[in-house]
Coordinates of C-alpha atoms and ligand atoms in Angstrom, one line a residue:
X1 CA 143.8 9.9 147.8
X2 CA 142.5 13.4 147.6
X3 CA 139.8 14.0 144.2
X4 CA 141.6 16.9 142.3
X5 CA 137.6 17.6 140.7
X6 CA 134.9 17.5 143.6
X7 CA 132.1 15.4 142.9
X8 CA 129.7 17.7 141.3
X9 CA 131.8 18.3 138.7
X10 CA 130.7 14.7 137.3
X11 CA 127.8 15.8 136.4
X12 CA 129.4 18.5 133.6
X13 CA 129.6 16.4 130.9
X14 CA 125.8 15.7 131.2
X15 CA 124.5 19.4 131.9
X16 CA 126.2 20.8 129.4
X17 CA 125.3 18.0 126.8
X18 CA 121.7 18.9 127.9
X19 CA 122.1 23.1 126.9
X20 CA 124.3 22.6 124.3
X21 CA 121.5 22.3 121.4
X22 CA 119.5 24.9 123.4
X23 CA 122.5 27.6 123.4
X24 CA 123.0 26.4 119.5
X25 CA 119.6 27.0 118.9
X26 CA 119.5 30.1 120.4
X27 CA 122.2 31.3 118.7
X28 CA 121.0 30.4 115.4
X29 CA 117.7 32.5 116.4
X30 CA 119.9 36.0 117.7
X31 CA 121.6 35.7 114.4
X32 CA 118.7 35.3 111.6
X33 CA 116.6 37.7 114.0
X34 CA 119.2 40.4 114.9
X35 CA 121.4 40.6 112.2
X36 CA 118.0 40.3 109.4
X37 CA 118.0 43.3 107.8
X38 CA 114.5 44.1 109.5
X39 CA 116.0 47.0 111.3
X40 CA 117.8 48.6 108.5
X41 CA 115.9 48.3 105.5
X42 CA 112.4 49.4 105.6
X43 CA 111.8 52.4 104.4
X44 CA 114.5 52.0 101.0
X45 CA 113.2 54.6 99.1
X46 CA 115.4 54.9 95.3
X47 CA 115.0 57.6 92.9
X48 CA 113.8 56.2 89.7
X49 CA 114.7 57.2 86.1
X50 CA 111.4 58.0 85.2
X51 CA 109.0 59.7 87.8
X52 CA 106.8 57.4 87.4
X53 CA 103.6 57.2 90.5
X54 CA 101.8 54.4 91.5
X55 CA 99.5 57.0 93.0
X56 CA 98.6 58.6 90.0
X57 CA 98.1 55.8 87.6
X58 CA 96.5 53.0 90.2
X59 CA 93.9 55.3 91.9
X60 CA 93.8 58.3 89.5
X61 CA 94.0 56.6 86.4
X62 CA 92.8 53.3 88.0
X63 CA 94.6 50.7 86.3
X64 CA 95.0 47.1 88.2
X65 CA 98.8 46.1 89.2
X66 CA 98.3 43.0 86.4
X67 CA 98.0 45.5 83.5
X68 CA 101.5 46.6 84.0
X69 CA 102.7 43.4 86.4
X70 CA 101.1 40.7 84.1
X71 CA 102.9 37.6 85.0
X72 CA 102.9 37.6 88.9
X73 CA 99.9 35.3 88.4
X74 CA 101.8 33.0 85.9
X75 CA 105.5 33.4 87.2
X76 CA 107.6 33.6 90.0
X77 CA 108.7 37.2 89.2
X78 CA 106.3 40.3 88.6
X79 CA 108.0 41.5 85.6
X80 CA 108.3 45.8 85.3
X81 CA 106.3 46.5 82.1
X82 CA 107.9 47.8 79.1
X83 CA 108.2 50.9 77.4
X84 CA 105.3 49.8 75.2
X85 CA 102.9 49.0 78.0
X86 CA 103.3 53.1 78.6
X87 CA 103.2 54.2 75.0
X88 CA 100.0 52.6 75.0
X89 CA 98.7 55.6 76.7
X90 CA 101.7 57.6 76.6
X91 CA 101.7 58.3 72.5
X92 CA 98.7 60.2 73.0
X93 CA 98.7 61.8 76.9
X94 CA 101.6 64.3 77.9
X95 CA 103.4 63.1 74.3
X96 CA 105.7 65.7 74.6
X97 CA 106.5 65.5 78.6
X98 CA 110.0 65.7 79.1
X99 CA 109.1 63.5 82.2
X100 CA 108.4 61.2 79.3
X101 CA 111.7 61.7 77.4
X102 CA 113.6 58.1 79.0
X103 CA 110.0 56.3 78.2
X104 CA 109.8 57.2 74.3
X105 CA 113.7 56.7 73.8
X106 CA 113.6 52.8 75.5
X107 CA 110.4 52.6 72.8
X108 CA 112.6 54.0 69.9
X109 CA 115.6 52.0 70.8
X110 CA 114.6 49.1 72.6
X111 CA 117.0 49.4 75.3
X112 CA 115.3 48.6 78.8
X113 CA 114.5 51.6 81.1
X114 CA 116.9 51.0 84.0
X115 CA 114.2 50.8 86.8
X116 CA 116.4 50.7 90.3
X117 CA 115.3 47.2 92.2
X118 CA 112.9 48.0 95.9
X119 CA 112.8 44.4 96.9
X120 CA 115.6 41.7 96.2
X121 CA 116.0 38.8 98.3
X122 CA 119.4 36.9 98.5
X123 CA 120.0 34.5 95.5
X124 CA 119.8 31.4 98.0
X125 CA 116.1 32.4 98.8
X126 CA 113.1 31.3 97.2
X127 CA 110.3 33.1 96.4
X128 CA 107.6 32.7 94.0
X129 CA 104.5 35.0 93.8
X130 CA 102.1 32.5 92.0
X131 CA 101.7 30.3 95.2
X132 CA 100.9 33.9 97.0
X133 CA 98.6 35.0 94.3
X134 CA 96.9 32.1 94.0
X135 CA 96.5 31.7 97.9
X136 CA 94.3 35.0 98.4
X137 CA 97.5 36.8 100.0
X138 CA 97.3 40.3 99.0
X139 CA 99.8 42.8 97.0
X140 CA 99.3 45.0 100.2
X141 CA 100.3 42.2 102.4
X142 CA 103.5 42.0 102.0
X143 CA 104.0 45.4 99.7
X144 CA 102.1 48.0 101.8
X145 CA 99.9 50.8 99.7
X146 CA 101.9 51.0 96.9
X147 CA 98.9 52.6 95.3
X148 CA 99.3 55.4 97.5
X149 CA 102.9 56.2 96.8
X150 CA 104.3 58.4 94.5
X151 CA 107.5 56.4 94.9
X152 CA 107.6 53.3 95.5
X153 CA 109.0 52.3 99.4
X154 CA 110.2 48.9 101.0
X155 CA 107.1 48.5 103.9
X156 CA 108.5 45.4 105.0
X157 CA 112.1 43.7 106.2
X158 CA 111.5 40.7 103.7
X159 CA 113.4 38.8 106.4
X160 CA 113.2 35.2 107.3
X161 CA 111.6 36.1 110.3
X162 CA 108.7 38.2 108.6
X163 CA 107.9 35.4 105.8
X164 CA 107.8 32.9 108.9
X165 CA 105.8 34.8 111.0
X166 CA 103.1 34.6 108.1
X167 CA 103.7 31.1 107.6
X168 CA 103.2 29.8 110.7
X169 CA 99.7 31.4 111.3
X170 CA 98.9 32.4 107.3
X171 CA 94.9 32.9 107.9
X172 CA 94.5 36.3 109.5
X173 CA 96.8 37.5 106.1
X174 CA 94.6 35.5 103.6
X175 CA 91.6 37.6 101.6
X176 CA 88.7 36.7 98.9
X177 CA 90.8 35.2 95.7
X178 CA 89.2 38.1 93.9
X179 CA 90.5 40.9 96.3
X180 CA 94.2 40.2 96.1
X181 CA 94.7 43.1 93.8
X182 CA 92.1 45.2 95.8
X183 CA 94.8 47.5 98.2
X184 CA 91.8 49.0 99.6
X185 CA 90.7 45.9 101.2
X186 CA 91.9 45.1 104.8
X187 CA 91.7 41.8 106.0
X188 CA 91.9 43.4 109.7
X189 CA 88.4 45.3 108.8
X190 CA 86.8 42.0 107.6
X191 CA 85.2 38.5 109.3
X192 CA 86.6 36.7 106.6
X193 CA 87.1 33.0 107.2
X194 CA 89.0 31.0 104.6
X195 CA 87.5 27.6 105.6
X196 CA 84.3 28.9 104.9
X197 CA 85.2 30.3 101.1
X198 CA 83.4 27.6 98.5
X199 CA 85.9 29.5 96.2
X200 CA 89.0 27.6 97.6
X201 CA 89.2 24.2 97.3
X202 CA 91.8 23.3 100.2
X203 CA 93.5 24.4 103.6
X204 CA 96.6 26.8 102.5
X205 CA 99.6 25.1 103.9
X206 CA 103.2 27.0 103.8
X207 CA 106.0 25.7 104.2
X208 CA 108.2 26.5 107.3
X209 CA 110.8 23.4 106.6
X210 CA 114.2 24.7 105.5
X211 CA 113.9 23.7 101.8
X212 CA 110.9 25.4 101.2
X213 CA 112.4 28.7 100.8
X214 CA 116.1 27.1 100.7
X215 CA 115.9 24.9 97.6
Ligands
LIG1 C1 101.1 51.6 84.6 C2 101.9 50.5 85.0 C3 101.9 50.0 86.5 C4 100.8 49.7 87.2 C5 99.3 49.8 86.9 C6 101.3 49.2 88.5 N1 102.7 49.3 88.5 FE1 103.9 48.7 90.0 N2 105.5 49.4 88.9 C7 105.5 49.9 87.6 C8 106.8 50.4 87.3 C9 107.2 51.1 86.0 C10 107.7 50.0 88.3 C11 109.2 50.3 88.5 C12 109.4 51.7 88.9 C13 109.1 51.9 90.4 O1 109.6 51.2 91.2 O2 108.3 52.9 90.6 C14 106.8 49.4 89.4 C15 107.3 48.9 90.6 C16 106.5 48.2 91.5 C17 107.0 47.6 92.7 C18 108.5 47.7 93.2 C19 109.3 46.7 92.4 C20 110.7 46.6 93.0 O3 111.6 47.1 92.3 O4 110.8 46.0 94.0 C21 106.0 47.1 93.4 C22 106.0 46.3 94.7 C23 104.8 47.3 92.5 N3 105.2 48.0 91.4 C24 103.5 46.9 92.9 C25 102.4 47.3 92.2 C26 101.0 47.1 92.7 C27 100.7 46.3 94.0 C28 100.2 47.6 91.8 C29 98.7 47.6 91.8 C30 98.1 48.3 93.0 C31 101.0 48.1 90.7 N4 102.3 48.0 91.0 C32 100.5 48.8 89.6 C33 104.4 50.0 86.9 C34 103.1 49.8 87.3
LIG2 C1 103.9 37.0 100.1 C2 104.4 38.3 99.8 C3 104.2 39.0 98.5 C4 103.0 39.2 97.8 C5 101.6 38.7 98.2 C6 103.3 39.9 96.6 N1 104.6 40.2 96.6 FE1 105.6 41.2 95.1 N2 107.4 40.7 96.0 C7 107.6 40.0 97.1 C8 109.0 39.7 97.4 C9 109.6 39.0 98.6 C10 109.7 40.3 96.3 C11 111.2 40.2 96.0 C12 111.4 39.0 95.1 C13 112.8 38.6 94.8 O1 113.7 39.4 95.1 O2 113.0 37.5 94.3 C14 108.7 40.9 95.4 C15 108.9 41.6 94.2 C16 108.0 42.2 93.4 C17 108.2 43.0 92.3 C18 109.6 43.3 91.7 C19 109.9 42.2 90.6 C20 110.1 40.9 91.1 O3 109.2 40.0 91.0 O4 111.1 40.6 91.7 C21 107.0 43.5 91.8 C22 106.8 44.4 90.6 C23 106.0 43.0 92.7 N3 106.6 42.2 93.7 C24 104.6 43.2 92.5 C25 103.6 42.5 93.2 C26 102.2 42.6 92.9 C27 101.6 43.4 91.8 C28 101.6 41.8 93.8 C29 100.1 41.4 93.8 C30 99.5 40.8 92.7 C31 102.6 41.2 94.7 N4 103.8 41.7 94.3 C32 102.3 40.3 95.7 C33 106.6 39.6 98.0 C34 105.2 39.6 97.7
LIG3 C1 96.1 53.8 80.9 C2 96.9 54.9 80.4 C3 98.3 55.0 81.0 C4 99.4 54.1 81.0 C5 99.3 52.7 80.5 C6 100.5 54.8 81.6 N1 100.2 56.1 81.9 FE1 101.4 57.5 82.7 N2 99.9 58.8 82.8 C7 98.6 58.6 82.4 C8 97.8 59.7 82.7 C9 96.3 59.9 82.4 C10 98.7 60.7 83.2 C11 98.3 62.1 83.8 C12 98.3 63.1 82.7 C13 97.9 64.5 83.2 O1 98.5 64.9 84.2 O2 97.1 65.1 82.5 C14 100.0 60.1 83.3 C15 101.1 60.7 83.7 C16 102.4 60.2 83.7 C17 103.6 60.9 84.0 C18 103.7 62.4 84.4 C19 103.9 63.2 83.1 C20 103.9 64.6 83.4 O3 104.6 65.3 82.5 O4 103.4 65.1 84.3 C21 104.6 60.0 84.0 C22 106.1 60.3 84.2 C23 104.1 58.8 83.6 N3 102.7 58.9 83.4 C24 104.8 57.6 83.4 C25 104.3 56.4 82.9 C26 105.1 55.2 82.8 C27 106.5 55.1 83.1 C28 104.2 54.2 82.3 C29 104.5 52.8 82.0 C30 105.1 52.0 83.1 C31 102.9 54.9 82.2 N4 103.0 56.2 82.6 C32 101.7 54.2 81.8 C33 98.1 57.4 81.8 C34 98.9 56.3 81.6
LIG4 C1 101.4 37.3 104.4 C2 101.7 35.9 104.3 C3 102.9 35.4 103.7 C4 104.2 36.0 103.6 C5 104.6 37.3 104.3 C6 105.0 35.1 102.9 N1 104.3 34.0 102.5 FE1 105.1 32.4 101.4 N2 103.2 31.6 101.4 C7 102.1 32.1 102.0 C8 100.9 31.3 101.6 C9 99.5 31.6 102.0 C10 101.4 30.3 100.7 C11 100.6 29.2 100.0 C12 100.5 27.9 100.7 C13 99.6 27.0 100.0 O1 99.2 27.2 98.9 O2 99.2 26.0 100.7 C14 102.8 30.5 100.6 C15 103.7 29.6 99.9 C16 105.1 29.8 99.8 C17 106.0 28.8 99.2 C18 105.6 27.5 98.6 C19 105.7 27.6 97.1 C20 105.5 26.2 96.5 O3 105.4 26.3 95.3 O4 105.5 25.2 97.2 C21 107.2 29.4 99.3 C22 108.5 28.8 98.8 C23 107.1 30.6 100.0 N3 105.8 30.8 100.3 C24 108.2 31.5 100.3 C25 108.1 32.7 101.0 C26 109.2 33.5 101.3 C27 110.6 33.2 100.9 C28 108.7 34.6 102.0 C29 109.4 35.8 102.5 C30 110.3 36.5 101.6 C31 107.2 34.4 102.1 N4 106.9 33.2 101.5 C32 106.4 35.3 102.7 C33 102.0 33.2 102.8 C34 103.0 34.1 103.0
LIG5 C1 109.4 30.9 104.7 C2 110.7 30.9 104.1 C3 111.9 30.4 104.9 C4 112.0 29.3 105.6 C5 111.0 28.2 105.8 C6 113.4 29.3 106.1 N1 114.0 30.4 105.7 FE1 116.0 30.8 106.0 N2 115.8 32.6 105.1 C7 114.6 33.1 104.5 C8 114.8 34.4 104.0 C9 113.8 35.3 103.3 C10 116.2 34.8 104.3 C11 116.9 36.0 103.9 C12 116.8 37.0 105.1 C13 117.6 38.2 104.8 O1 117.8 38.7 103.7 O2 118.1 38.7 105.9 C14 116.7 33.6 105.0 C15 118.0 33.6 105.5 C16 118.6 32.5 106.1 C17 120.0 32.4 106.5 C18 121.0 33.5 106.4 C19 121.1 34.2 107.7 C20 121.0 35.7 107.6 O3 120.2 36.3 108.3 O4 121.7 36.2 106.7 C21 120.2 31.2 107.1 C22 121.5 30.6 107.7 C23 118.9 30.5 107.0 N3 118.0 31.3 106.4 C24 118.7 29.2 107.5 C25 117.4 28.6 107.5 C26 117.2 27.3 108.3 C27 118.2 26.5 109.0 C28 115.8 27.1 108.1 C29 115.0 25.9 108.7 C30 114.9 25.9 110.1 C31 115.2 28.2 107.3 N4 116.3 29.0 107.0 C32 113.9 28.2 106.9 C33 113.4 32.4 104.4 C34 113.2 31.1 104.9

């Protein structure tokens, strides 16, 4: 009796049992790689309610990020000051501005200046800044020179990709615990070795499981 399938064909089942995970891997890669918003993204650029410049008041003025961003070393969110934090200077300086007028009206009224969101990650991320602070990763890392910027610019994709890339080889990113606010300081133009800093008492260790960003 004649085969209808030639012989080789017995060994289908088992090939393509073998590239089946590797194709579903694969896939799984194109599609949090390509369709990341890594390409589209960078450079989101909104105008802001208040003309406010990170330029002027972090290397002019020279006020640290925590004056204004006081709980990214206590919670996972870096809140946006309040009117008040402003008015402390901004009752006396330019009191009149009418580049000032939204800041003294959220102080008389209470209602929340409308700030427009730069980075936002998808509600199923997540993301804490404490373990980064605490870690010796810079603000720079991951925000660029934001003291350099008159307004303020998404510098990086904030894609799964781009937080793995860092957690997978964290080192080269990681900085003297006292430096993290520093944007100056480049951890490309120093021999810094972590293992070697009395300041930290263990090996940094990020996750790169599933749960650890998708709780
Ligand atoms: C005088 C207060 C003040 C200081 C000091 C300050 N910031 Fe800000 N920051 C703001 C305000 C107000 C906003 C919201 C408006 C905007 O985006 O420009 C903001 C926004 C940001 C954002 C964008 C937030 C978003 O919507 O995604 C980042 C990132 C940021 N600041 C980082 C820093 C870093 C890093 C430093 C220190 C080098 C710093 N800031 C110092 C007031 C401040
Ligand atoms: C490891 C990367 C990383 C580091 C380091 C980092 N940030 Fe962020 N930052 C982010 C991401 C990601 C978001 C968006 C968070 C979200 O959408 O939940 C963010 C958001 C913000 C925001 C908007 C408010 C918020 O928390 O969602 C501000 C302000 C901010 N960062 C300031 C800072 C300052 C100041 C520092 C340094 C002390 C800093 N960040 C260090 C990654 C980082
Ligand atoms: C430590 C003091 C200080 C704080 C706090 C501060 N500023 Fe300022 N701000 C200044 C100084 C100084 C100038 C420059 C004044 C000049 O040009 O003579 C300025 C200028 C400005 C201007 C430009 C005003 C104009 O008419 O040219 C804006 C807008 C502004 N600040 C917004 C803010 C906002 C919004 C906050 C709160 C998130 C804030 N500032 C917090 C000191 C401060
Ligand atoms: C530039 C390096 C860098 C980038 C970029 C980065 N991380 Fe991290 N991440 C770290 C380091 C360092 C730690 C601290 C590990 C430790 O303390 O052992 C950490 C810790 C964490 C933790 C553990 C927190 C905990 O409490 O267990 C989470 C979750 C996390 N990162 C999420 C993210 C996400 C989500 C992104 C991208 C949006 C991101 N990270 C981007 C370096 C980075
Ligand atoms: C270090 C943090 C981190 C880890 C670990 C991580 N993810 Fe993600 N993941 C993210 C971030 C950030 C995004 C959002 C990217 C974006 O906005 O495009 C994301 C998005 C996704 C998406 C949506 C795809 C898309 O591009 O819209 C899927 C599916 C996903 N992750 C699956 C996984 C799986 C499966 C694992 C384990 C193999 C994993 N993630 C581990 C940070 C992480």
């Amino acid at each position: 009796m004649p085969a209808i399938f030639p012989r080789w064909t017995n060994h289908i089942p088992v090939v393509a049992g073998l590239l089946a995970p590797l194709v579903g891997a694969g896939l799984i890669f194109a599609v949090w790689y390509w369709f990341s918003p890594k390409f589209t993204d960078v450079g989101y650029r909104p105008k802001q309610p208040v003309p406010y410049s990170h330029r002027l008041h972090v290397s002019d003025v020279g006020l640290d990020c925590r004056y204004c961003h006081n709980t990214v070393e206590r919670a996972a969110h870096a809140a946006v000051p309040p009117a008040a934090t402003c008015m402390n200077c901004h009752s006396q300086v330019k009191s009149t501005s009418p580049r000032l007028e939204k800041v003294r009206e959220s102080y008389n009224t209470g209602a929340p200046i409308q700030w427009v969101r730069v980075h936002q990650l998808p509600d199923y991320v997540y993301f804490d800044h404490r373990p980064h602070v605490a870690a010796g990763v810079g603000c720079a890392s991951c925000h660029g020179r934001v003291d350099l910027e008159d307004v303020v610019e998404l510098k990086e994709p904030l894609s799964m990709s781009w937080c793995l890339d860092c957690h997978r080889n964290p080192e080269p990113n990681l900085r003297p615990l006292d430096q993290v606010t520093n944007m100056a300081w480049d951890p490309a133009e120093h021999d810094y070795d972590p293992n070697k800093d009395p300041m930290r008492k263990r090996k940094v260790q990020p996750p790169t499981h599933c749960s650890g960003c998708h709780r």
